[in-house]
Short mmCIF file of C-alpha atoms and ligand atoms in Angstrom, two decimals:
data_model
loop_
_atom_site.label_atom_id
_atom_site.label_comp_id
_atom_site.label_asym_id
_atom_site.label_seq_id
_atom_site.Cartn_x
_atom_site.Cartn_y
_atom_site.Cartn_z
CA UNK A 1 -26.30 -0.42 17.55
CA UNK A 2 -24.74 1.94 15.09
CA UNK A 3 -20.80 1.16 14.82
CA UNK A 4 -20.01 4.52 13.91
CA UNK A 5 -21.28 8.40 13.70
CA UNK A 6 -21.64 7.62 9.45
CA UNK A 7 -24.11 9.27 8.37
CA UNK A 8 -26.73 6.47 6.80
CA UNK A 9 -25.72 4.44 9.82
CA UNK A 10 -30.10 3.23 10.06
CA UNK A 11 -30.85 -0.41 9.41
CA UNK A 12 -30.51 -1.14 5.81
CA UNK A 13 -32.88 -3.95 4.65
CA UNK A 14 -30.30 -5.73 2.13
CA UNK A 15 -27.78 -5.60 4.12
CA UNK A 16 -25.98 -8.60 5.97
CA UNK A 17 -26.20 -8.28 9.82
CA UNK A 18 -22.67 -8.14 10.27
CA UNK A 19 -22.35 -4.92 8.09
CA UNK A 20 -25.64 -3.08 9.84
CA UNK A 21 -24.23 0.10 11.60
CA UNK A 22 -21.72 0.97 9.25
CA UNK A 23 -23.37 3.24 6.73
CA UNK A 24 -21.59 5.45 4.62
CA UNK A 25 -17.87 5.94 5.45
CA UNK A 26 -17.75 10.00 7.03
CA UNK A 27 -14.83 10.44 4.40
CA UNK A 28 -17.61 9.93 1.36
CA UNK A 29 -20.04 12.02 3.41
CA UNK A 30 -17.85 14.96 3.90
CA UNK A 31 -16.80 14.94 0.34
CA UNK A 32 -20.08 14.81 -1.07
CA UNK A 33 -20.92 17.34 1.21
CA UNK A 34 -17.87 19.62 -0.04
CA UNK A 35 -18.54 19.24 -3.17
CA UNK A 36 -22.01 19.99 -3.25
CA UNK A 37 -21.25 23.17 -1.60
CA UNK A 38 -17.81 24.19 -3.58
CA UNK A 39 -16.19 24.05 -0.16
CA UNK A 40 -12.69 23.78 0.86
CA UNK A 41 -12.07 19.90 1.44
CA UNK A 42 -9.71 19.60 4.31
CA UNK A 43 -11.97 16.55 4.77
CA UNK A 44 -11.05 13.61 3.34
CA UNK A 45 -7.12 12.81 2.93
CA UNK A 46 -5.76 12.82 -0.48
CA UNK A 47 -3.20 15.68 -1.51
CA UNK A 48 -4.25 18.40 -3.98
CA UNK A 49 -1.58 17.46 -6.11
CA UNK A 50 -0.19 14.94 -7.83
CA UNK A 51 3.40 12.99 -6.53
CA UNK A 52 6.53 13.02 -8.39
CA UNK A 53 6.45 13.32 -12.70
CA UNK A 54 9.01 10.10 -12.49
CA UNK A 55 6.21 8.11 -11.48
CA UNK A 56 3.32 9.20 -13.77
CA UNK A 57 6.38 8.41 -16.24
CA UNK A 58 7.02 4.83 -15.49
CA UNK A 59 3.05 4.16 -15.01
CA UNK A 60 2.77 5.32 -18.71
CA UNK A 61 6.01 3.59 -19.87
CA UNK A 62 4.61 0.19 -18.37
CA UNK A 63 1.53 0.51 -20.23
CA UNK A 64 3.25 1.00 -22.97
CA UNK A 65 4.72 -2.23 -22.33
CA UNK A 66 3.41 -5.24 -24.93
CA UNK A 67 5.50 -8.03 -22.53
CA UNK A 68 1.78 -9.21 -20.65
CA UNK A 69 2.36 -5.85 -18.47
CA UNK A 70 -0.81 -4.69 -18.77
CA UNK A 71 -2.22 -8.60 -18.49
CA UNK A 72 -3.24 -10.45 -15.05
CA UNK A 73 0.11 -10.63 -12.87
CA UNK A 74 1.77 -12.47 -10.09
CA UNK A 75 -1.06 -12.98 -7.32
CA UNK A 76 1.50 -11.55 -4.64
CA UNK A 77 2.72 -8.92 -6.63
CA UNK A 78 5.42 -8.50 -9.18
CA UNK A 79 8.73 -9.09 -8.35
CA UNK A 80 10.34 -5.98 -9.23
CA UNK A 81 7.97 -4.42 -7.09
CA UNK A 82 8.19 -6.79 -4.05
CA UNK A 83 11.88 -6.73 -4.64
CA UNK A 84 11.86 -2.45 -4.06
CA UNK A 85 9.84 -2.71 -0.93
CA UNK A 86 12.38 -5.29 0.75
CA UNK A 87 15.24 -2.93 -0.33
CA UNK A 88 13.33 0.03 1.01
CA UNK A 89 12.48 -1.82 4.59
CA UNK A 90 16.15 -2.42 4.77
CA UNK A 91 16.96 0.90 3.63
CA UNK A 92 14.79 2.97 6.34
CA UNK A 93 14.09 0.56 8.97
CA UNK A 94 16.63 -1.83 8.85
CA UNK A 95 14.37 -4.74 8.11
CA UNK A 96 15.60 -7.81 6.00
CA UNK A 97 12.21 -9.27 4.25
CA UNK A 98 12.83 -12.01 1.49
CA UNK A 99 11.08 -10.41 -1.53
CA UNK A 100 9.42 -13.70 -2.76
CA UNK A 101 8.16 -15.23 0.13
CA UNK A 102 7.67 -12.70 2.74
CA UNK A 103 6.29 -9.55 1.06
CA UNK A 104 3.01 -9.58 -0.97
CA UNK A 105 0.96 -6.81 -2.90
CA UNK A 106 -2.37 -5.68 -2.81
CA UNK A 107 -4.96 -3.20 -3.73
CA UNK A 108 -4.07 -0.16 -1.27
CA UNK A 109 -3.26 -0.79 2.61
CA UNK A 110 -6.98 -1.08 2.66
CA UNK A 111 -7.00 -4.39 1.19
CA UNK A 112 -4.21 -5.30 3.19
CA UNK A 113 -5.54 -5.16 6.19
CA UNK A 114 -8.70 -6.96 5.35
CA UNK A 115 -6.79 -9.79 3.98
CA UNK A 116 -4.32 -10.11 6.86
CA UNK A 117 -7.80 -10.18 9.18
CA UNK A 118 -9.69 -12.66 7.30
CA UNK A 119 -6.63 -14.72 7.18
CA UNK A 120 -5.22 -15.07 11.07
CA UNK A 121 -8.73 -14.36 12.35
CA UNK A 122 -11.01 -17.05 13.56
CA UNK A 123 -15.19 -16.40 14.06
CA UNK A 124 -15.16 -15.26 17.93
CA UNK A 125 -11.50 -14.30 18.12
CA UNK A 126 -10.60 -10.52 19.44
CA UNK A 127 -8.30 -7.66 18.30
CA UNK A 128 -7.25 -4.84 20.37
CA UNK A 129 -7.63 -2.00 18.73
CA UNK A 130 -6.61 1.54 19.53
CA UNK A 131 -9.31 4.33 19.53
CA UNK A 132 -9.53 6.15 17.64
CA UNK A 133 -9.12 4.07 14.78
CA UNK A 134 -8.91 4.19 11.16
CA UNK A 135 -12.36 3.17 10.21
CA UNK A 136 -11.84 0.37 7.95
CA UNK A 137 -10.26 -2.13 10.72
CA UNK A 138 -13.57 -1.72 12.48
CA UNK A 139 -15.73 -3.01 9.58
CA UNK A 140 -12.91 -5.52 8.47
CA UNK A 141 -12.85 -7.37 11.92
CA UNK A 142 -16.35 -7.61 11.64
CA UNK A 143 -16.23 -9.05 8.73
CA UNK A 144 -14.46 -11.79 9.47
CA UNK A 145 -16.64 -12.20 12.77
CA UNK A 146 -14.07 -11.48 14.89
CA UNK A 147 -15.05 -8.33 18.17
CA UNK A 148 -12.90 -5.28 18.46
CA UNK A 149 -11.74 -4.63 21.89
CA UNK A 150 -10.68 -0.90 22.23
CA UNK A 151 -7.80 1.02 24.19
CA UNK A 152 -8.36 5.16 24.03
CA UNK A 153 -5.59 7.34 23.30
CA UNK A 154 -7.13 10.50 25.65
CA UNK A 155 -6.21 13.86 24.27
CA UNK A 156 -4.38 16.07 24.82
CA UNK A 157 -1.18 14.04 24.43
CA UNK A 158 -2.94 10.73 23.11
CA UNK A 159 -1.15 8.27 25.20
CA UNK A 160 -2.52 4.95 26.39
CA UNK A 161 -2.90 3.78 30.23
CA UNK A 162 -1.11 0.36 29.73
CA UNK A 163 -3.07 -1.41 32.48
CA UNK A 164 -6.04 -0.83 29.96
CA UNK A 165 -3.79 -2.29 27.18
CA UNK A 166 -3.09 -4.86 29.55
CA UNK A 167 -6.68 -5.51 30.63
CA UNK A 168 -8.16 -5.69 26.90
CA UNK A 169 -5.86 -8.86 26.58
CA UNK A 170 -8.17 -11.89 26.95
CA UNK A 171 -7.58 -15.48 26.27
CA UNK A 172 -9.54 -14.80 22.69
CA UNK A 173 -6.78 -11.83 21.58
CA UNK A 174 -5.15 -12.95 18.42
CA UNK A 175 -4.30 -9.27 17.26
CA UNK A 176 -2.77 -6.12 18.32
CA UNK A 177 -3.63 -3.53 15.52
CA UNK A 178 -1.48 -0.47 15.84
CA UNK A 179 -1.38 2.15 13.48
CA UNK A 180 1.83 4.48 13.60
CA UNK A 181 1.94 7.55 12.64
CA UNK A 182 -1.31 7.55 13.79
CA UNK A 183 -4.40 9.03 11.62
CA UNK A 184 -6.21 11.18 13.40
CA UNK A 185 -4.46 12.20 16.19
CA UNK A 186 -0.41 12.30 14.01
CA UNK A 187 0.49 10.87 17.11
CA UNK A 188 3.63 8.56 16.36
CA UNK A 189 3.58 5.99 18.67
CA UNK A 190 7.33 5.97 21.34
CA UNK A 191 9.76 3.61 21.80
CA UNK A 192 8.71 2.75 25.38
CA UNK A 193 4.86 2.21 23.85
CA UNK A 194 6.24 -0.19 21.30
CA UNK A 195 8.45 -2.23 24.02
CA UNK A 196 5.55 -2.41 26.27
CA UNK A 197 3.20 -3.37 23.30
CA UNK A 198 5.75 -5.88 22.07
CA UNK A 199 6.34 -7.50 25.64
CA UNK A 200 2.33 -7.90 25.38
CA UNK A 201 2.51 -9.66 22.10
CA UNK A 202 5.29 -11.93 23.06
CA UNK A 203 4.06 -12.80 26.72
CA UNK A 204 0.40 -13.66 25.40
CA UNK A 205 1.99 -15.29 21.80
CA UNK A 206 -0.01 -12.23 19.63
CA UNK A 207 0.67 -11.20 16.30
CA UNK A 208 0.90 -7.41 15.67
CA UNK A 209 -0.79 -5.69 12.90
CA UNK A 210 1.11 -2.12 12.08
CA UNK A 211 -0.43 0.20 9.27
CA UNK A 212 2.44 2.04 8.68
CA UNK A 213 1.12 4.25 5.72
CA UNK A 214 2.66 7.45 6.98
CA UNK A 215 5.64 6.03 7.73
CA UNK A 216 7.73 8.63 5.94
CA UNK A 217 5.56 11.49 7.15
CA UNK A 218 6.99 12.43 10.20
CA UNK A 219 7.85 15.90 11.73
CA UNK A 220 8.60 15.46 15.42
CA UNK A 221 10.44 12.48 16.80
CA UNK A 222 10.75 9.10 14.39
CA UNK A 223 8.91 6.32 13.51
CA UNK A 224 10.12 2.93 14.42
CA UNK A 225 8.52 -0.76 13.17
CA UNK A 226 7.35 -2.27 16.01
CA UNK A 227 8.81 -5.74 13.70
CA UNK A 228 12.42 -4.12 14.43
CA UNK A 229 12.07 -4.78 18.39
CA UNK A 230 13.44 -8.42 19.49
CA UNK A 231 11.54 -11.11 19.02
CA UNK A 232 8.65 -8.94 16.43
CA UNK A 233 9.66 -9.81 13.40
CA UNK A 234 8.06 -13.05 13.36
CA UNK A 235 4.80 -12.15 14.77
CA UNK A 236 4.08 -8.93 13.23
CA UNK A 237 2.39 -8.11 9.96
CA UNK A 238 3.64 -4.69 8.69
CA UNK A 239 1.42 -2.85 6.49
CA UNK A 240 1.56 0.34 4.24
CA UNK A 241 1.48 1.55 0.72
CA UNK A 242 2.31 3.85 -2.29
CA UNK A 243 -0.47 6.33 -2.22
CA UNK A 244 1.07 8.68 1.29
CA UNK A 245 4.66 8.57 0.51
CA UNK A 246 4.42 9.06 -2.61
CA UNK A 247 1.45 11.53 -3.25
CA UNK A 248 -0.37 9.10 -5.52
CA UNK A 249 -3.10 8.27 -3.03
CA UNK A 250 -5.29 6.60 -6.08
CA UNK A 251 -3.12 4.29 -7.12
CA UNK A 252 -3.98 1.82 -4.28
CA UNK A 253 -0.67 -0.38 -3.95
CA UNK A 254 -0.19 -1.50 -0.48
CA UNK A 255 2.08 -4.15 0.77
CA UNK A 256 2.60 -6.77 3.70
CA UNK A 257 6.00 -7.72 4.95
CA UNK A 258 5.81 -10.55 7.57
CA UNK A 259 7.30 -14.29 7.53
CA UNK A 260 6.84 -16.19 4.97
CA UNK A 261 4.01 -18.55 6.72
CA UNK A 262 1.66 -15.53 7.78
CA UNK A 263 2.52 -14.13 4.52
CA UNK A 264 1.31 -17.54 3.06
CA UNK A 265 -2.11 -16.99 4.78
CA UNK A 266 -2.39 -13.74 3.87
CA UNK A 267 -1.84 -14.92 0.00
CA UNK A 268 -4.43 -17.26 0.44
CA UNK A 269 -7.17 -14.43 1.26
CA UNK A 270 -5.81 -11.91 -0.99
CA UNK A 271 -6.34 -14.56 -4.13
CA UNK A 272 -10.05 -14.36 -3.66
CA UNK A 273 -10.28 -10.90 -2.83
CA UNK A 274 -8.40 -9.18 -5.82
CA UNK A 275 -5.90 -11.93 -6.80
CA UNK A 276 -3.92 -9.20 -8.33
CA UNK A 277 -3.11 -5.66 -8.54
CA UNK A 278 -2.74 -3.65 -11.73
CA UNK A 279 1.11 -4.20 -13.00
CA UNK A 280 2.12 -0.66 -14.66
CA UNK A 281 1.17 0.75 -11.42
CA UNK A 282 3.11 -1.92 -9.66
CA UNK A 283 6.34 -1.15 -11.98
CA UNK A 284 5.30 3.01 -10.64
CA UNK A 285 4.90 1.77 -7.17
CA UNK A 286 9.04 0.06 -7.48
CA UNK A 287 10.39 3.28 -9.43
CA UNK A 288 8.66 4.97 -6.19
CA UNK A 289 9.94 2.58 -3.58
CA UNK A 290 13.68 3.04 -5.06
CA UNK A 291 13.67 6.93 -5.23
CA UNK A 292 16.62 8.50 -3.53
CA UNK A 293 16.83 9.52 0.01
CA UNK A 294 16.20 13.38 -1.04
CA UNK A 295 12.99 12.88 -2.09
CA UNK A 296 11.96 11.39 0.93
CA UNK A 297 13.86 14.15 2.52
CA UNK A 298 12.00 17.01 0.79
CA UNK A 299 8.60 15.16 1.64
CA UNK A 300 8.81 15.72 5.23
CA UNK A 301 10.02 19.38 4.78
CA UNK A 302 7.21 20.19 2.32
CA UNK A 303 4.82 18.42 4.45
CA UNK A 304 6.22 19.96 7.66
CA UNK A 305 5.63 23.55 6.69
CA UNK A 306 2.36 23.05 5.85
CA UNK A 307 1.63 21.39 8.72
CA UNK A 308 2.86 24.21 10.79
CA UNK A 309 0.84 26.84 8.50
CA UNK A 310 -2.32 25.17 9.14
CA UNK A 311 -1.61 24.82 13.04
CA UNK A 312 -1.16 28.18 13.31
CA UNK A 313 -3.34 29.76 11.33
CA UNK A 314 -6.31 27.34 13.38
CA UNK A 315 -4.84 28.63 16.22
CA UNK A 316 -5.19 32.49 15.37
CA UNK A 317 -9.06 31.23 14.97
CA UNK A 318 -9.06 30.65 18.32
CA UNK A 319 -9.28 26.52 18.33
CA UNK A 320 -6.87 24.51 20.37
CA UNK A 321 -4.26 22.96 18.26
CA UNK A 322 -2.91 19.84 19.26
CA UNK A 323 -0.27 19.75 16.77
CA UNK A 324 0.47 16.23 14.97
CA UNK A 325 4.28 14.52 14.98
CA UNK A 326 3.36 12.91 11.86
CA UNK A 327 0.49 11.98 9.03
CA UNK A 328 -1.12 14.96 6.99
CA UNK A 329 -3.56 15.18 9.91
CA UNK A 330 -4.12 17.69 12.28
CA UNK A 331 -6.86 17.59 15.68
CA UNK A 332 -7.86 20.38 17.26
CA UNK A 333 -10.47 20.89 20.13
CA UNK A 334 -13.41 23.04 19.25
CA UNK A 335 -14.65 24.16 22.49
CA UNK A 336 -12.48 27.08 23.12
CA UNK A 337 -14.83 28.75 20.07
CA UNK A 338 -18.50 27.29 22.09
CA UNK A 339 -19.10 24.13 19.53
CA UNK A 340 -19.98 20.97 21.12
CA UNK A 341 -20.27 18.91 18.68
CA UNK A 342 -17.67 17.62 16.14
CA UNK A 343 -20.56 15.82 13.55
CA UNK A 344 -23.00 19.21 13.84
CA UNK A 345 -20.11 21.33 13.40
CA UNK A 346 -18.65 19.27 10.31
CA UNK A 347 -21.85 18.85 8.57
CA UNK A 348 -22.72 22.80 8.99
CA UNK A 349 -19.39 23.84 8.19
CA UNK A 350 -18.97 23.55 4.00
CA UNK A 351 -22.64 25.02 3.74
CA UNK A 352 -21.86 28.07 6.31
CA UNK A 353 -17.84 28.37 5.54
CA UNK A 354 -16.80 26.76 2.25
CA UNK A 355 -14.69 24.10 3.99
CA UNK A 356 -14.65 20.64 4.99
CA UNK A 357 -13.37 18.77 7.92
CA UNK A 358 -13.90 15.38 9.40
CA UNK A 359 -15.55 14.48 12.51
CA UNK A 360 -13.76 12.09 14.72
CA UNK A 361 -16.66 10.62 16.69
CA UNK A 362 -16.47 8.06 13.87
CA UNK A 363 -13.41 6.78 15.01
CA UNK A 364 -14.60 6.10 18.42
CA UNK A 365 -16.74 3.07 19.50
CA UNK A 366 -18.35 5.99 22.06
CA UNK A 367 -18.40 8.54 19.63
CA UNK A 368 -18.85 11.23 22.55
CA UNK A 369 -15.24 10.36 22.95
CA UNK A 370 -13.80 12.53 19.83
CA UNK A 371 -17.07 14.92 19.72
CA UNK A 372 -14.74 17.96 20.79
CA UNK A 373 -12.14 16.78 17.96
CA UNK A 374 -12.77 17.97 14.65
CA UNK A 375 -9.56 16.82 11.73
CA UNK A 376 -8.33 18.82 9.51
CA UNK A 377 -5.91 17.61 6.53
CA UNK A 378 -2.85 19.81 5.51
CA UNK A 379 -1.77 17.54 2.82
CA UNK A 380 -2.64 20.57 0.20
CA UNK A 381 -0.98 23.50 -1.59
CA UNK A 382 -0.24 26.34 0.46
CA UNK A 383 -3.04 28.32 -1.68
CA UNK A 384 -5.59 26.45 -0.64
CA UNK A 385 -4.43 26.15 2.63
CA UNK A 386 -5.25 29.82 2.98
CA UNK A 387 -8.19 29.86 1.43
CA UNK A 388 -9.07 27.74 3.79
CA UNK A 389 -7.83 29.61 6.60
CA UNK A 390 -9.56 32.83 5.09
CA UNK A 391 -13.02 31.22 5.18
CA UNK A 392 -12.37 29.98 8.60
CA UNK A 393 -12.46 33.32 10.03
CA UNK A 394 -16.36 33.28 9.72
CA UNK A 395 -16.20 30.78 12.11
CA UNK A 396 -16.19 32.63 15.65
CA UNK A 397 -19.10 34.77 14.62
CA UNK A 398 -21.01 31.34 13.80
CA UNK A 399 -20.07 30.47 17.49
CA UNK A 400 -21.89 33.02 18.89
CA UNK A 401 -25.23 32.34 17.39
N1 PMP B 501 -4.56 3.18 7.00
C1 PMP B 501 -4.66 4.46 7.38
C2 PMP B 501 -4.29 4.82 8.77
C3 PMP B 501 -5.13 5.42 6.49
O1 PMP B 501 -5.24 6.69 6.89
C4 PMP B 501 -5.50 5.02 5.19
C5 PMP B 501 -6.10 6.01 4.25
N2 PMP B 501 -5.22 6.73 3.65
C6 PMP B 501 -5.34 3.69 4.82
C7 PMP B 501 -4.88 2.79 5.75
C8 PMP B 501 -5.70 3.21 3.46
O2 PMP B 501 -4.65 3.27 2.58
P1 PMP B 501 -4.83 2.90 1.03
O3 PMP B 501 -5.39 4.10 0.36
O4 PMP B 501 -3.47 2.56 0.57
O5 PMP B 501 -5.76 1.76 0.96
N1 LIG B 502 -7.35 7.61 4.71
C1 LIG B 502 -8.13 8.71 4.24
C2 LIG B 502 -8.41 9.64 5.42
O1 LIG B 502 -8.20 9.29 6.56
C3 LIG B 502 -9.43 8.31 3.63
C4 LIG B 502 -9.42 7.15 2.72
C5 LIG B 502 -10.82 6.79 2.27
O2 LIG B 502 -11.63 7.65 2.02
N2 LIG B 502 -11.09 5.55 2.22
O3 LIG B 502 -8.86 10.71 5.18
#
């Protein structure tokens, strides 16, 4: 059975029988796709820009460096860099994390994740996941031979029915795996969610999994760590990285902050997956981390108004916006213009329009669940946002074929 709507998702012959289904992720899909065509790519999340000059600055200073810099480093991440990140969890979320035992470095969030699940997760144990879901969890819980029980956040609003949260639990749940702000809805998960998650994870003794990534990137409302509720901190592995808040989204350095015997687990995967991530752009990623609170400031403003450009100019289009709280992602329903389907309209789109989008069947383990959704990033210069926009208006006449 295919896990997801990507795109080579047909038996591969080569290919271990754990991975079959998987294909090619829609993000490399839709990029191909827009750049074959010169489209717009609204697709695929990376900014069209690079982040701060300070940053480019102390990744070439550190290479610079002849001190073993550029040499293999700490497996669980330099301290100067582990050393930011617990100063910035205390800073913003008022989370004390002791840099040498309890936070650890790795290549991206990506890797994070994988290495937390193939370190807490036993063949035949369960995660509850929420749907829809970033796609790598999917493919990383497989991986370690673990099954992915899903919860649906139902648009419009994206909330959860808690007796389904409730009735997901089994006596096989190790994991909750929450990601807030949530990519692709932007939904940004509420206090009374979290407390209600969080009673979950302590009445059934579960660890909790956040991927936190956009945690700065939030417009409506504010993001809270599930690990700051009572009795979290102990059982919950909180995930994000460099590349959102800091507009350097190919840099890949993540971070885990969780006690120091997870975090011992997770050490013990992560030194057989990448044992260690580059160290000038670990010295960037702690310039980054320590940046004052203006720049984080001006981040969500920037971000903001572009989020609110691109919401309303795909709402002059005609599509039903259902505008994000947080990420650089927006959803909107594209029925209202006669298109059923999100993958047809997505792969006809940079051909017929000059821009890309991403489907978000593949983030559903029914993909007829998102195939009304189609996501749209904003996290690009206002020029190209309108260009975007300006090719879009093609779109209702395509709708009427
Ligand atoms: N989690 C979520 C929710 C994401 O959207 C992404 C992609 N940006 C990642 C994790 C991966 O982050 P990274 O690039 O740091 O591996
Ligand atoms: N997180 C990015 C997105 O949601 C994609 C990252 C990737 O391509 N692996 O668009």
């Amino acid at each position: 059975m295919p896990h997801s709507a990507a795109v080579n998702s047909e038996r591969q012959p080569y290919l271990c029988d754990r991975l079959q289904g998987f294909g090619t992720t829609i993000f490399t899909e839709m990029t191909r796709l827009a750049i074959e065509h010169q489209a717009v790519n609204l697709g695929q999340g990376f900014p069209n820009f690079d982040g701060p000059g300070f940053l480019k600055e102390a990744a070439i200073a550190a290479i610079g460096r002849t001190d073993g810099t550029n040499q293999y480093r700490r497996m669980a991440g330099l301290m100067e860099l582990t050393t930011a990140i617990a100063e910035h969890q205390q800073r913003f979320w008022g989370l004390s994390y002791e840099p040498g035992s309890e936070v650890s470095v790795f290549a991206g969030a990506t890797e994070a994740i994988f290495a937390t699940l193939q370190a807490l997760l036993n063949p035949g144990d369960e995660v509850v996941v929420f749907e829809p879901y970033y796609d790598s969890y999917r493919a990383s819980i497989a991986m370690a031979g673990a099954t992915a029980r899903f919860v649906t956040l139902r648009a419009p609003s994206f909330t959860y029915d808690p007796q389904e949260l409730e009735q997901a639990i089994t006596p096989r749940t190790r994991i909750i795996l929450l990601n807030t702000p949530h990519n692709p809805t932007g939904k940004v998960f509420s206090r009374s969610e979290l407390e209600h998650i969080a009673g979950l994870c302590r009445r059934h003794n579960l660890i909790a999994v956040t991927d936190e990534v956009y945690e700065h990137l939030v417009y409506d409302g504010q993001h809270t760590c599930l690990a700051s509720l009572p009795g979290m901190r102990e059982r919950t592995v909180v995930i994000s990285s460099a590349g959102k808040s800091f507009s350097m989204t190919g840099w890949k350095v993540g971070h885990t902050c969780a006690s120091e015997q997870i975090s011992a687990a997770i050490r013990c995967a992560h030194q057989f997956i990448t044992f260690c991530v580059p160290g000038p752009f670990q010295l960037a990623a702690a310039a980054a981390y320590r940046a004052p609170d203006s720049y984080f400031r001006d981040l969500v403003q920037t971000f903001k108004s572009r989020r609110d450009r691109l919401c309303e100019g795909l709402d002059k289009l005609g599509l039903k916006v259902l505008v994000p709280a947080g990420t650089y992602f927006v959803l909107t329903d594209i029925r209202p213009l006669g298109f059923t389907s999100d993958v047809e309209f997505c792969r006809m789109l940079p051909q017929k329009v000059g821009v890309a989008a991403i489907p978000p069947s593949a983030f559903y383990s029914q993909s007829d669940d998102g195939s009304h959704l189609v996501r749209w990033a904003f996290c690009k210069t206002e020029d190209v946002i309108d260009e975007a926009l300006t090719r879009l208006q093609k779109l209702p006449s395509l709708a009427a074929k």
